[in-house]
CSV table of C-alpha atoms in Angstrom, one decimal:
chain,number,residue,atom,x,y,z
A,1,MET,CA,17.0,-8.5,18.8
A,2,PRO,CA,20.0,-8.5,16.5
A,3,PRO,CA,19.8,-6.2,13.5
A,4,VAL,CA,18.6,-7.6,10.2
A,5,THR,CA,20.1,-6.8,6.8
A,6,PHE,CA,17.9,-6.5,3.6
A,7,ASP,CA,18.9,-5.8,0.0
A,8,ALA,CA,15.5,-4.2,-0.6
A,9,ILE,CA,12.5,-2.9,1.4
A,10,LEU,CA,9.1,-2.7,-0.2
A,11,PHE,CA,6.4,-0.5,1.2
A,12,ASP,CA,2.6,-0.5,0.7
A,13,LEU,CA,1.4,3.1,0.2
A,14,ASP,CA,-2.1,3.8,1.5
A,15,GLY,CA,-2.3,3.2,5.2
A,16,THR,CA,1.4,2.5,5.5
A,17,LEU,CA,3.2,5.6,4.2
A,18,ALA,CA,0.2,7.9,3.6
A,19,ASP,CA,-3.0,8.5,5.4
A,20,SER,CA,-5.2,8.8,2.3
A,21,ALA,CA,-8.4,7.3,3.6
A,22,ALA,CA,-10.4,10.6,3.5
A,23,ASP,CA,-9.6,11.3,-0.2
A,24,ILE,CA,-10.2,7.7,-1.2
A,25,GLY,CA,-13.6,7.7,0.7
A,26,LEU,CA,-14.7,10.9,-1.1
A,27,ALA,CA,-13.8,9.4,-4.5
A,28,LEU,CA,-15.7,6.3,-3.7
A,29,GLN,CA,-18.7,8.2,-2.6
A,30,GLY,CA,-18.7,10.3,-5.8
A,31,ALA,CA,-18.3,7.2,-8.0
A,32,PHE,CA,-21.2,5.3,-6.4
A,33,ARG,CA,-23.3,8.5,-6.5
A,34,ASP,CA,-22.6,8.9,-10.2
A,35,LEU,CA,-23.7,5.3,-10.8
A,36,GLY,CA,-26.9,5.7,-8.8
A,37,VAL,CA,-26.4,2.4,-7.1
A,38,SER,CA,-27.3,1.6,-3.5
A,39,VAL,CA,-24.2,0.7,-1.5
A,40,ARG,CA,-24.8,-1.9,1.2
A,41,HIS,CA,-21.9,-0.9,3.4
A,42,PRO,CA,-20.8,2.4,4.8
A,43,VAL,CA,-18.2,3.8,2.4
A,44,THR,CA,-15.7,4.3,5.2
A,45,ALA,CA,-15.8,0.6,5.9
A,46,LEU,CA,-14.7,0.0,2.3
A,47,VAL,CA,-11.5,2.0,2.6
A,48,ASP,CA,-9.3,-0.9,3.8
A,49,GLY,CA,-6.6,-1.2,1.2
A,50,SER,CA,-8.6,-3.4,-1.1
A,51,PRO,CA,-8.3,-3.1,-4.9
A,52,LEU,CA,-11.2,-1.5,-6.7
A,53,GLU,CA,-12.5,-4.9,-7.9
A,54,GLU,CA,-13.0,-6.1,-4.4
A,55,ILE,CA,-14.5,-2.8,-3.1
A,56,PHE,CA,-17.1,-2.9,-5.9
A,57,ALA,CA,-17.9,-6.6,-5.3
A,58,VAL,CA,-18.5,-6.0,-1.6
A,59,ALA,CA,-20.4,-2.7,-2.1
A,60,VAL,CA,-22.5,-3.8,-5.1
A,61,PRO,CA,-22.6,-7.7,-5.0
A,62,ASP,CA,-25.1,-7.8,-7.9
A,63,GLY,CA,-23.3,-5.3,-10.0
A,64,THR,CA,-22.6,-5.9,-13.7
A,65,PRO,CA,-19.2,-5.7,-15.5
A,66,ASP,CA,-20.5,-2.6,-17.3
A,67,GLN,CA,-21.3,-1.0,-14.0
A,68,PHE,CA,-17.9,-1.9,-12.7
A,69,GLU,CA,-16.1,-0.3,-15.6
A,70,ARG,CA,-18.1,2.9,-15.2
A,71,PHE,CA,-17.4,2.8,-11.4
A,72,VAL,CA,-13.7,2.7,-12.1
A,73,THR,CA,-13.8,5.6,-14.6
A,74,HIS,CA,-15.8,7.7,-12.2
A,75,TYR,CA,-13.7,6.8,-9.2
A,76,ARG,CA,-10.5,7.8,-11.0
A,77,ALA,CA,-12.0,11.0,-12.1
A,78,HIS,CA,-13.1,11.9,-8.6
A,79,TYR,CA,-9.8,10.8,-7.1
A,80,HIS,CA,-7.9,13.0,-9.6
A,81,ALA,CA,-10.2,15.9,-8.9
A,82,VAL,CA,-9.6,15.6,-5.1
A,83,GLY,CA,-5.9,16.0,-5.7
A,84,HIS,CA,-4.7,14.5,-2.4
A,85,ALA,CA,-6.2,17.5,-0.6
A,86,SER,CA,-6.6,15.6,2.7
A,87,THR,CA,-3.8,13.1,2.3
A,88,ARG,CA,-0.9,13.3,4.7
A,89,LEU,CA,2.2,11.3,5.4
A,90,TYR,CA,2.1,9.4,8.7
A,91,PRO,CA,4.4,10.8,11.4
A,92,GLY,CA,8.0,9.9,10.8
A,93,VAL,CA,7.7,8.6,7.3
A,94,ALA,CA,9.8,11.2,5.5
A,95,ASP,CA,12.6,11.0,8.2
A,96,THR,CA,12.6,7.2,8.1
A,97,LEU,CA,12.9,7.1,4.3
A,98,GLU,CA,15.7,9.7,4.5
A,99,SER,CA,17.5,7.6,7.1
A,100,LEU,CA,17.2,4.5,5.0
A,101,THR,CA,18.7,6.2,2.0
A,102,LEU,CA,21.8,7.1,4.1
A,103,LEU,CA,22.5,3.5,5.1
A,104,ARG,CA,25.6,1.8,3.7
A,105,PRO,CA,25.1,-0.6,2.1
A,106,ARG,CA,21.9,1.1,1.1
A,107,PRO,CA,18.8,-1.1,0.6
A,108,ARG,CA,16.8,-0.6,-2.6
A,109,LEU,CA,13.5,1.1,-1.7
A,110,ALA,CA,10.2,0.6,-3.6
A,111,VAL,CA,6.5,1.2,-3.3
A,112,ALA,CA,4.3,-1.9,-4.1
A,113,THR,CA,0.6,-0.9,-4.0
A,114,SER,CA,-2.8,-2.0,-5.4
A,115,LYS,CA,-3.1,1.5,-6.9
A,116,ARG,CA,-2.2,2.2,-10.5
A,117,ALA,CA,1.5,3.0,-10.8
A,118,GLU,CA,0.7,6.4,-12.2
A,119,ALA,CA,-1.6,7.3,-9.3
A,120,ALA,CA,1.0,6.0,-6.8
A,121,ARG,CA,3.7,8.1,-8.3
A,122,GLY,CA,1.5,11.1,-8.3
A,123,LEU,CA,0.7,10.7,-4.6
A,124,CYS,CA,4.4,10.2,-3.8
A,125,VAL,CA,5.4,13.3,-5.7
A,126,THR,CA,2.6,15.4,-4.0
A,127,THR,CA,3.8,14.2,-0.5
A,128,GLY,CA,7.4,14.8,-1.4
A,129,ILE,CA,8.7,11.2,-1.0
A,130,ALA,CA,9.1,10.1,-4.6
A,131,ARG,CA,12.8,10.9,-4.5
A,132,TYR,CA,13.5,8.2,-2.0
A,133,PHE,CA,12.4,5.3,-4.1
A,134,ASP,CA,14.1,3.3,-6.8
A,135,LEU,CA,10.8,2.1,-8.0
A,136,ILE,CA,7.1,3.0,-7.5
A,137,ASP,CA,4.8,0.3,-8.9
A,138,GLY,CA,1.2,-0.9,-8.6
A,139,SER,CA,-1.0,-3.7,-9.8
A,140,GLY,CA,-4.0,-1.5,-10.6
A,141,GLY,CA,-4.9,-1.5,-14.3
A,142,THR,CA,-2.5,-4.4,-15.1
A,143,ALA,CA,-2.8,-8.1,-15.6
A,144,LEU,CA,-1.0,-8.7,-12.2
A,145,ARG,CA,-3.2,-10.2,-9.5
A,146,PRO,CA,-3.5,-7.8,-6.6
A,147,LYS,CA,-2.2,-8.6,-3.2
A,148,PRO,CA,-2.5,-11.0,-1.4
A,149,ALA,CA,-1.2,-12.7,-4.5
A,150,PRO,CA,2.6,-12.3,-4.7
A,151,ASP,CA,2.7,-11.2,-8.4
A,152,LEU,CA,3.4,-7.5,-7.8
A,153,LEU,CA,6.0,-8.1,-5.1
A,154,LEU,CA,7.9,-10.6,-7.3
A,155,ALA,CA,7.7,-8.2,-10.3
A,156,VAL,CA,9.2,-5.4,-8.2
A,157,ALA,CA,11.9,-7.7,-6.9
A,158,ARG,CA,12.8,-8.7,-10.4
A,159,ALA,CA,12.9,-5.1,-11.5
A,160,LEU,CA,15.2,-4.2,-8.6
A,161,ASP,CA,17.3,-7.3,-9.3
A,162,VAL,CA,17.1,-8.5,-5.7
A,163,ASN,CA,16.3,-11.9,-4.1
A,164,PRO,CA,12.9,-12.1,-2.5
A,165,SER,CA,14.4,-13.9,0.5
A,166,ARG,CA,16.6,-10.8,1.1
A,167,THR,CA,13.6,-8.4,0.8
A,168,LEU,CA,11.3,-7.0,3.5
A,169,MET,CA,7.6,-6.2,2.7
A,170,VAL,CA,6.1,-3.5,5.0
A,171,GLY,CA,2.4,-3.0,4.9
A,172,ASP,CA,-0.7,-2.3,7.1
A,173,THR,CA,-3.1,-5.0,6.1
A,174,ALA,CA,-3.4,-8.8,6.2
A,175,ARG,CA,-3.2,-8.8,2.4
A,176,ASP,CA,0.3,-7.2,2.6
A,177,VAL,CA,1.5,-9.8,5.0
A,178,ARG,CA,0.1,-12.7,3.0
A,179,ALA,CA,1.6,-11.3,-0.3
A,180,GLY,CA,5.0,-10.9,1.3
A,181,LYS,CA,4.9,-14.5,2.7
A,182,ALA,CA,3.7,-15.9,-0.7
A,183,ALA,CA,6.6,-14.1,-2.4
A,184,GLY,CA,9.1,-15.6,0.1
A,185,MET,CA,9.9,-12.2,1.7
A,186,ARG,CA,10.2,-11.2,5.3
A,187,THR,CA,7.1,-9.3,6.5
A,188,ALA,CA,6.5,-6.3,8.8
A,189,ALA,CA,3.1,-5.0,9.7
A,190,VAL,CA,2.5,-1.5,10.9
A,191,LEU,CA,-0.2,-1.2,13.5
A,192,TYR,CA,-1.4,2.4,12.8
A,193,GLY,CA,-2.9,2.0,9.3
A,194,LEU,CA,-6.0,0.7,7.7
A,195,GLY,CA,-5.7,-2.9,8.9
A,196,ALA,CA,-7.3,-4.1,12.2
A,197,ARG,CA,-4.6,-4.8,14.8
A,198,ASP,CA,-6.1,-8.2,15.8
A,199,ALA,CA,-6.2,-9.3,12.1
A,200,LEU,CA,-2.5,-8.4,11.7
A,201,HIS,CA,-1.5,-10.3,14.8
A,202,GLU,CA,-3.4,-13.3,13.5
A,203,GLU,CA,-1.3,-13.2,10.3
A,204,ARG,CA,1.9,-13.6,12.3
A,205,PRO,CA,4.2,-11.3,10.3
A,206,ASP,CA,7.9,-11.6,11.1
A,207,HIS,CA,7.7,-8.1,12.7
A,208,LEU,CA,5.0,-5.9,14.2
A,209,LEU,CA,5.8,-2.1,14.1
A,210,GLU,CA,4.0,0.4,16.3
A,211,ASP,CA,5.5,3.3,14.2
A,212,ILE,CA,7.3,3.5,10.9
A,213,GLU,CA,10.5,4.4,12.7
A,214,ASP,CA,10.6,0.9,14.0
A,215,VAL,CA,11.9,-0.2,10.6
A,216,LEU,CA,15.2,1.5,11.7
A,217,LEU,CA,15.1,-0.3,15.0
A,218,LEU,CA,14.7,-3.5,13.1
A,219,LEU,CA,17.8,-2.7,11.0
A,220,GLY,CA,19.8,-1.7,14.1
A,221,THR,CA,20.2,1.9,13.1
A,222,ARG,CA,18.5,3.5,16.1
């Protein structure tokens, strides 16, 4: 396959760059326990890259707005207390990001996540990858509709001053692929993250990546 050139590459965070499922799961367990609600699904099944609104709606379908607000407050407190203790970068992430920054011309690099931007930046700092990104942004706690809506991706493209059609969105779930397509971007789905492989194949992204290093193959640099 001939190499592809992009002006920017956007990455999802949880399940794409960082394996943070254990810490997210612990924070969810703590939040639901604090609320004293009965969760209808195993907490591990809820850690799929969904925003907190959707996680709460699935776990507590008869929950009230007040319960949701308390859930968010308790979740964030537990997640902060965990401090990314069990979160690790997926193999090859740091080396791949380093290689991307050495390209000439160099594509702009950004994180586009359903997390709050502050939480995303904290995770990137803790794992040592914040320095690779021109922008780390998230839809959590904002008026932006979360993925699969294209709002966040388009906002990031505007902030980077790049054309969406010259941008690649890399993620691990169907919502990442759908958001990228809705934003008019090329899409790449990694197959090692939180998303089910069959579901990702069904979304027909432009590229399927077994490992994060395959981004470099896509660009013709390996």
